[in-house]
Short mmCIF file of C-alpha atoms and ligand atoms in Angstrom, two decimals:
data_model
loop_
_atom_site.label_atom_id
_atom_site.label_comp_id
_atom_site.label_asym_id
_atom_site.label_seq_id
_atom_site.Cartn_x
_atom_site.Cartn_y
_atom_site.Cartn_z
CA MET A 556 110.39 82.11 106.15
CA ALA A 557 112.26 84.94 107.63
CA SER A 558 113.07 87.75 105.12
CA ILE A 559 112.60 88.40 101.11
CA GLU A 560 115.71 86.67 100.44
CA ASP A 561 114.31 83.43 100.84
CA LEU A 562 111.28 84.25 99.08
CA PRO A 563 110.74 82.75 95.55
CA ILE A 564 110.13 85.96 94.21
CA ARG A 565 110.60 87.01 90.63
CA THR A 566 114.73 86.77 90.01
CA GLU A 567 114.81 90.03 88.48
CA LEU A 568 113.38 91.64 91.83
CA LYS A 569 115.81 89.93 93.82
CA GLY A 570 118.68 92.31 95.98
CA LEU A 571 116.42 95.42 95.39
CA THR A 572 115.18 97.93 97.90
CA ALA A 573 111.95 99.27 97.51
CA TYR A 574 111.97 103.15 95.87
CA GLY A 575 111.01 106.02 97.96
CA ALA A 576 112.34 109.27 99.40
CA PRO A 577 113.70 108.05 102.95
CA ARG A 578 111.07 109.05 105.79
CA ILE A 579 112.88 111.17 108.74
CA ASP A 580 111.74 113.00 111.22
CA VAL A 581 112.66 116.38 110.20
CA PRO A 582 110.80 119.65 111.14
CA VAL A 583 110.82 120.85 107.31
CA ARG A 584 110.56 118.71 105.08
CA LEU A 585 111.28 119.95 101.51
CA HIS A 586 112.17 116.94 99.45
CA THR A 587 108.89 115.19 97.89
CA ASN A 588 107.84 118.38 95.67
CA GLU A 589 104.67 118.72 97.28
CA ASN A 590 102.60 121.73 97.41
CA PRO A 591 103.48 123.69 101.08
CA TYR A 592 99.58 125.31 100.67
CA PRO A 593 96.70 122.89 102.10
CA LEU A 594 92.88 122.80 100.84
CA PRO A 595 91.20 126.32 101.74
CA ASP A 596 88.54 125.43 104.16
CA GLY A 597 85.71 126.42 102.43
CA LEU A 598 86.68 124.04 99.58
CA VAL A 599 87.64 121.35 102.55
CA ASP A 600 83.32 121.81 103.83
CA GLU A 601 82.22 122.00 100.16
CA ILE A 602 83.91 118.30 99.49
CA LEU A 603 82.51 116.75 102.75
CA ALA A 604 79.18 118.02 102.03
CA GLY A 605 79.19 116.30 98.51
CA LEU A 606 80.89 113.35 100.21
CA GLY A 607 77.69 112.27 102.07
CA PRO A 608 75.62 111.13 99.17
CA VAL A 609 78.90 109.27 98.00
CA LEU A 610 79.34 107.26 101.36
CA ARG A 611 75.87 106.31 101.58
CA GLY A 612 76.53 104.53 98.22
CA LEU A 613 79.73 102.52 98.98
CA ASN A 614 78.04 99.38 98.79
CA ARG A 615 77.97 99.96 95.17
CA TYR A 616 80.86 99.71 92.74
CA PRO A 617 82.36 103.32 91.34
CA ASP A 618 81.66 104.26 87.89
CA ARG A 619 84.27 101.77 86.22
CA ASP A 620 85.00 104.55 83.34
CA ALA A 621 84.89 107.67 85.61
CA VAL A 622 83.03 109.29 82.70
CA ALA A 623 82.07 112.50 84.74
CA LEU A 624 85.29 112.71 86.36
CA ARG A 625 86.85 112.45 83.01
CA THR A 626 84.79 115.14 81.17
CA ALA A 627 85.79 117.46 83.86
CA LEU A 628 89.80 116.78 83.45
CA ALA A 629 88.85 117.49 79.43
CA LYS A 630 87.11 120.85 80.47
CA HIS A 631 90.15 121.66 82.99
CA VAL A 632 92.83 120.82 79.82
CA GLU A 633 90.72 122.72 77.76
CA ALA A 634 90.20 126.05 79.83
CA GLY A 635 94.64 125.66 80.20
CA THR A 636 95.08 125.16 76.53
CA GLY A 637 92.28 126.13 74.54
CA LEU A 638 92.10 122.37 73.19
CA PRO A 639 88.52 121.19 72.71
CA LEU A 640 88.78 117.71 74.01
CA SER A 641 86.02 115.23 74.59
CA GLU A 642 86.14 112.47 77.39
CA ARG A 643 86.89 109.89 75.04
CA ARG A 644 90.74 110.88 74.72
CA ILE A 645 90.92 111.57 78.73
CA TRP A 646 91.83 108.47 81.51
CA ALA A 647 92.49 108.78 84.63
CA ALA A 648 93.78 106.54 87.89
CA ASN A 649 95.76 106.90 91.45
CA GLY A 650 98.12 109.24 90.82
CA SER A 651 99.96 109.70 87.23
CA ASN A 652 102.25 106.68 88.36
CA GLU A 653 99.79 104.30 88.15
CA VAL A 654 98.71 106.00 84.44
CA ILE A 655 102.30 105.36 83.46
CA GLN A 656 102.02 101.88 84.76
CA GLN A 657 99.05 101.11 82.85
CA LEU A 658 100.93 102.52 80.20
CA LEU A 659 103.83 100.23 79.81
CA GLN A 660 101.81 97.28 80.46
CA ALA A 661 99.52 98.19 77.29
CA PHE A 662 102.75 99.18 75.60
CA GLY A 663 105.93 98.11 77.07
CA GLY A 664 106.48 94.43 78.48
CA PRO A 665 108.95 91.47 78.18
CA GLY A 666 110.61 91.79 74.82
CA ARG A 667 109.84 95.68 74.71
CA THR A 668 112.02 98.56 75.46
CA ALA A 669 111.68 102.17 76.98
CA LEU A 670 113.96 104.63 76.90
CA GLY A 671 114.78 107.92 79.26
CA PHE A 672 116.74 110.84 79.11
CA GLU A 673 118.69 110.45 82.65
CA PRO A 674 119.05 112.18 85.18
CA SER A 675 114.61 112.23 85.07
CA TYR A 676 112.44 110.66 87.59
CA ALA A 677 113.34 107.44 88.87
CA VAL A 678 109.97 105.71 88.61
CA HIS A 679 109.81 105.91 85.13
CA ARG A 680 112.66 103.69 85.38
CA GLU A 681 111.13 101.50 88.31
CA ILE A 682 107.87 101.15 86.24
CA ALA A 683 109.68 99.78 83.38
CA ARG A 684 111.36 97.23 85.64
CA SER A 685 108.27 96.12 87.48
CA THR A 686 106.43 95.50 84.03
CA GLY A 687 109.17 93.78 82.84
CA THR A 688 109.77 96.32 80.35
CA GLY A 689 113.92 96.78 79.32
CA TRP A 690 115.02 99.99 80.42
CA ILE A 691 117.82 102.33 78.07
CA SER A 692 119.16 105.24 79.74
CA ALA A 693 120.09 107.94 77.49
CA PRO A 694 122.14 110.93 78.76
CA ARG A 695 121.15 114.49 79.19
CA ALA A 696 123.61 117.19 78.11
CA GLU A 697 126.27 118.50 80.82
CA ASP A 698 123.72 121.48 81.69
CA PHE A 699 120.89 118.40 81.84
CA THR A 700 119.10 119.62 78.79
CA VAL A 701 118.19 117.64 76.03
CA SER A 702 120.01 117.84 72.96
CA VAL A 703 118.43 116.90 70.39
CA ASP A 704 120.91 115.40 67.87
CA ALA A 705 122.38 113.60 70.71
CA SER A 706 119.01 112.07 71.51
CA ARG A 707 117.58 111.85 67.79
CA ALA A 708 120.75 109.44 67.93
CA ALA A 709 120.00 107.42 70.84
CA ILE A 710 116.55 107.05 69.78
CA ALA A 711 117.85 106.20 66.51
CA GLU A 712 120.48 103.40 67.86
CA HIS A 713 118.26 101.76 70.39
CA ARG A 714 114.41 102.09 68.69
CA PRO A 715 112.72 101.85 71.68
CA ASP A 716 109.08 100.97 71.77
CA VAL A 717 108.49 103.76 74.59
CA VAL A 718 110.06 106.82 74.88
CA PHE A 719 110.14 108.87 77.99
CA LEU A 720 109.82 112.88 78.17
CA THR A 721 109.74 114.83 81.32
CA ALA A 722 108.89 118.56 80.99
CA PRO A 723 110.18 119.91 83.34
CA ASN A 724 112.37 117.75 84.53
CA ASN A 725 112.90 116.43 87.57
CA PRO A 726 114.96 116.72 89.38
CA THR A 727 116.65 118.97 87.20
CA GLY A 728 114.21 121.50 86.66
CA ASN A 729 114.62 122.20 82.75
CA GLY A 730 111.93 122.83 80.28
CA LEU A 731 111.31 121.20 77.03
CA SER A 732 110.55 123.23 74.04
CA PRO A 733 107.82 121.69 71.84
CA ASP A 734 109.99 122.10 69.17
CA THR A 735 112.45 119.93 71.22
CA VAL A 736 109.47 117.35 71.92
CA SER A 737 108.11 117.01 68.20
CA ALA A 738 111.64 116.02 66.98
CA LEU A 739 111.72 113.67 69.15
CA TYR A 740 108.82 112.73 68.29
CA ASP A 741 109.31 112.50 64.74
CA ALA A 742 112.85 110.42 65.45
CA ALA A 743 111.36 107.79 67.44
CA GLN A 744 108.27 107.26 64.69
CA ALA A 745 111.50 106.60 62.45
CA ALA A 746 112.66 104.12 64.34
CA GLY A 747 109.49 102.86 65.16
CA PRO A 748 106.15 102.98 66.15
CA ALA A 749 106.83 104.16 69.68
CA LEU A 750 104.41 105.36 72.28
CA VAL A 751 106.06 108.68 73.25
CA ILE A 752 105.26 109.69 76.72
CA LEU A 753 105.13 113.00 77.95
CA ASP A 754 105.25 113.47 81.37
CA GLU A 755 104.22 117.11 82.60
CA ALA A 756 103.84 116.69 86.78
CA TYR A 757 105.21 120.20 86.78
CA VAL A 758 102.96 121.48 83.70
CA ASP A 759 101.52 124.63 86.00
CA PHE A 760 104.83 126.07 87.08
CA GLN A 761 106.56 126.25 83.60
CA ARG A 762 107.11 129.23 81.62
CA THR A 763 107.91 127.28 78.34
CA PRO A 764 104.41 126.64 76.41
CA SER A 765 103.23 123.23 76.99
CA ALA A 766 104.12 120.51 73.95
CA LEU A 767 100.18 119.56 74.56
CA PRO A 768 98.54 120.43 71.67
CA LEU A 769 101.15 118.84 69.63
CA ILE A 770 98.72 115.74 70.12
CA GLU A 771 96.44 117.07 67.53
CA ASP A 772 98.35 115.45 64.48
CA ARG A 773 100.54 113.07 66.37
CA PRO A 774 98.56 109.45 67.22
CA LEU A 775 101.42 107.70 69.76
CA LEU A 776 101.98 111.19 72.31
CA VAL A 777 100.33 110.64 75.07
CA VAL A 778 100.44 113.92 77.68
CA VAL A 779 100.86 112.37 81.16
CA ARG A 780 99.19 115.15 84.58
CA THR A 781 98.84 114.88 88.02
CA LEU A 782 96.87 117.00 90.65
CA SER A 783 99.83 116.30 92.96
CA LYS A 784 101.79 119.56 92.35
CA GLY A 785 100.19 122.33 91.15
CA LEU A 786 96.74 121.77 92.39
CA GLY A 787 98.63 120.40 95.79
CA LEU A 788 96.89 117.09 95.85
CA ALA A 789 99.13 114.40 96.41
CA GLY A 790 97.48 112.62 99.13
CA LEU A 791 94.39 112.20 96.56
CA ARG A 792 96.19 110.12 94.51
CA LEU A 793 94.91 111.00 90.90
CA GLY A 794 96.61 111.62 87.68
CA TYR A 795 95.60 111.50 84.56
CA LEU A 796 96.63 111.11 80.40
CA VAL A 797 95.36 113.07 77.63
CA GLY A 798 96.02 111.63 73.99
CA THR A 799 94.00 109.56 71.66
CA ALA A 800 90.67 107.40 72.23
CA ALA A 801 92.53 104.70 70.90
CA ILE A 802 95.07 105.06 74.00
CA VAL A 803 92.59 105.40 76.30
CA ASP A 804 90.81 102.19 74.46
CA ALA A 805 94.29 100.47 74.69
CA VAL A 806 94.80 101.33 78.79
CA GLN A 807 91.42 100.00 79.61
CA LEU A 808 92.45 96.39 78.53
CA VAL A 809 95.03 96.66 81.23
CA ARG A 810 93.19 98.50 84.12
CA LEU A 811 92.10 96.97 86.86
CA PRO A 812 88.15 97.07 87.42
CA TYR A 813 86.69 100.10 89.56
CA HIS A 814 90.77 101.20 90.05
CA LEU A 815 89.30 104.29 90.98
CA SER A 816 87.26 105.00 94.29
CA ALA A 817 83.83 106.68 94.28
CA PRO A 818 85.15 109.03 97.16
CA ALA A 819 88.69 109.66 95.02
CA GLN A 820 86.26 110.56 92.07
CA ALA A 821 84.19 112.66 93.63
CA ILE A 822 86.48 114.65 95.65
CA ALA A 823 88.49 115.59 92.25
CA LEU A 824 85.30 116.57 90.52
CA THR A 825 85.01 118.96 93.31
CA VAL A 826 88.57 120.21 93.36
CA LEU A 827 88.11 120.34 89.84
CA GLU A 828 85.67 123.26 89.90
CA HIS A 829 88.28 125.48 91.93
CA ALA A 830 91.36 124.51 89.79
CA PRO A 831 91.31 128.29 88.99
CA ALA A 832 91.65 129.22 92.83
CA LEU A 833 93.74 126.43 93.75
CA LEU A 834 96.09 127.38 91.31
CA ALA A 835 96.61 131.19 92.57
CA ASN A 836 99.37 129.37 94.81
CA VAL A 837 101.43 128.59 91.64
CA GLY A 838 102.72 132.50 91.67
CA ARG A 839 103.37 132.29 95.16
CA ILE A 840 105.30 129.09 94.93
CA THR A 841 107.20 130.14 91.87
CA ALA A 842 107.95 133.64 93.14
CA GLU A 843 109.54 131.86 96.43
CA ARG A 844 111.69 129.50 94.09
CA ASP A 845 113.29 132.58 92.49
CA ARG A 846 113.61 134.04 95.94
CA MET A 847 115.37 130.84 97.04
CA VAL A 848 117.72 131.01 93.53
CA ARG A 849 118.91 134.29 94.22
CA ALA A 850 119.81 133.24 97.92
CA LEU A 851 121.97 130.53 97.08
CA VAL A 852 123.37 132.24 94.51
CA ALA A 853 124.35 134.63 96.56
CA ALA A 854 125.49 131.87 99.39
CA GLY A 855 128.36 130.41 96.45
CA TYR A 856 126.25 127.64 95.39
CA GLU A 857 125.14 126.52 91.13
CA VAL A 858 121.70 126.25 90.22
CA THR A 859 120.15 124.34 87.56
CA ALA A 860 117.63 126.40 85.52
CA SER A 861 114.52 125.28 86.98
CA GLU A 862 110.85 125.64 85.73
CA ALA A 863 109.09 123.62 88.53
CA ASN A 864 108.55 123.76 91.98
CA PHE A 865 111.77 122.80 93.28
CA VAL A 866 115.83 123.71 92.51
CA GLN A 867 118.83 121.58 91.97
CA PHE A 868 121.47 122.99 93.80
CA GLY A 869 125.24 122.41 94.41
CA ARG A 870 127.74 121.30 93.44
CA PHE A 871 128.88 119.53 96.28
CA ARG A 872 132.24 117.59 96.58
CA ASP A 873 130.19 114.85 98.69
CA SER A 874 126.77 115.22 98.16
CA HIS A 875 125.63 112.70 100.45
CA ARG A 876 127.49 114.19 103.16
CA ALA A 877 126.21 117.64 102.34
CA TRP A 878 122.46 115.96 102.54
CA ARG A 879 123.49 114.68 106.22
CA GLU A 880 124.49 117.72 107.33
CA ILE A 881 121.41 119.74 105.53
CA THR A 882 119.09 117.35 107.54
CA ALA A 883 121.18 117.77 110.93
CA ARG A 884 120.60 121.46 110.41
CA GLY A 885 116.37 120.66 110.24
CA ALA A 886 115.87 120.78 106.59
CA LEU A 887 114.87 117.48 104.56
CA VAL A 888 116.08 117.82 101.07
CA ARG A 889 116.50 115.28 98.22
CA ASP A 890 119.43 113.32 97.10
CA SER A 891 118.41 112.77 93.49
CA GLY A 892 121.58 110.21 93.02
CA VAL A 893 122.71 112.80 90.66
CA PRO A 894 126.50 113.36 91.42
CA SER A 895 127.54 116.59 93.37
CA TRP A 896 123.43 117.78 93.21
CA LEU A 897 120.71 117.99 95.65
CA ARG A 898 117.27 118.93 95.31
CA VAL A 899 114.99 120.91 97.47
CA SER A 900 111.25 121.54 97.01
CA VAL A 901 110.13 124.70 97.36
CA GLY A 902 107.69 125.16 100.34
CA THR A 903 106.62 127.97 102.59
CA PRO A 904 108.34 131.07 102.92
CA GLU A 905 108.93 130.01 106.42
CA GLU A 906 110.39 126.57 105.56
CA ASN A 907 112.44 128.09 102.97
CA ASP A 908 114.06 130.17 105.50
CA VAL A 909 115.12 127.04 107.50
CA PHE A 910 116.57 125.58 104.89
CA LEU A 911 118.33 129.11 103.45
CA ALA A 912 119.66 129.36 106.71
CA ALA A 913 120.88 125.31 106.72
CA VAL A 914 122.98 125.83 103.32
CA ARG A 915 124.44 129.16 104.24
CA GLU A 916 127.14 127.57 106.66
CA ARG A 917 129.12 126.45 103.36
CA LEU A 918 128.87 122.50 103.15
CA PRO A 919 131.50 119.77 101.66
C1 LIG B 336 105.91 113.96 91.51
C2 LIG B 336 105.74 113.38 89.81
C3 LIG B 336 104.97 112.58 89.39
C4 LIG B 336 103.44 112.56 90.03
O1 LIG B 336 103.06 111.30 90.65
P1 LIG B 336 101.40 111.45 91.14
O2 LIG B 336 101.62 109.82 91.12
O3 LIG B 336 100.56 111.98 90.19
O4 LIG B 336 101.57 111.54 92.41
C5 LIG B 336 104.71 112.30 88.05
N1 LIG B 336 105.87 112.52 87.55
C6 LIG B 336 107.09 113.30 87.96
C7 LIG B 336 108.08 113.48 86.85
C8 LIG B 336 106.93 113.46 89.35
O5 LIG B 336 108.34 114.33 89.53
#
């Protein structure tokens, strides 16, 4: 058998290509919204010291329920929101992408649908597809915000089993107010019941207050967060959800046993002890974002208001060609498939300067 076309894979996978940003060898890589700052040496040393006993115990399976880690995550969320939380209301997996996959395995699936407000994070739609969940794309407003009236109408029309909200939204950067989250939750339940997944991957960067406290009296609202962005641990693969204990019980029906490795649990535990120090970089990143926005506007571009560690900029007559030219000038940005727009992640000041020099000369 020579190629994938010859394989007896599921019909709905035929002809597709794998999701992911192109991997191109360009000096400055501002295309996957990573945190540009590596872990400090002192923390690396502390992680290494803690890993000794963990590595000696690798003949044993890890804690299947990751109780110590979930307890630390509960404390971390509590510190950020003031909401007292038990570890029974937290679940962790290999990146928030895996958490979302587990949620769709439990709440979506064949014969069910998930609705998202697009353009948004394409992985939501990808996970819907791979779990056999039908996908409904509802539009955002012209300025990429979520219009409450239009969105309520879309939910009432389609009566989805799962609704995705992303705050701040990727790739557009818009925040989402708790009032809007609450209104759309109510609409989803009026048409539902439906699980409402609020993806807060960029919560550490946002000005708008988090809608997480709304979980208190909304049993079908689940907030998904990650250590990949604000905390700068994309390589670790650690994400989590905050919801009711019943939702945590539900994902445990579909999770693979021992899905989170012992080293990952141990590293995350040590990192969380130092979360406040790591989050000090967030201020540097948002200050750089604001500098990039000013420079882009001064160079004649439009930007969408961003509450995250990236900026959507345009408009281009030919965004593919603009992407190629910026790449050729040494900065890799993201073509997220939003017509006329591209997205750039905030890097270090030096990286951002390379990007800004690349776009200063007018592009198509
Ligand atoms: C980056 C990102 C994630 C993070 O995924 P991980 O699997 O936790 O690395 C989740 N949601 C959105 C919207 C993102 O942009």
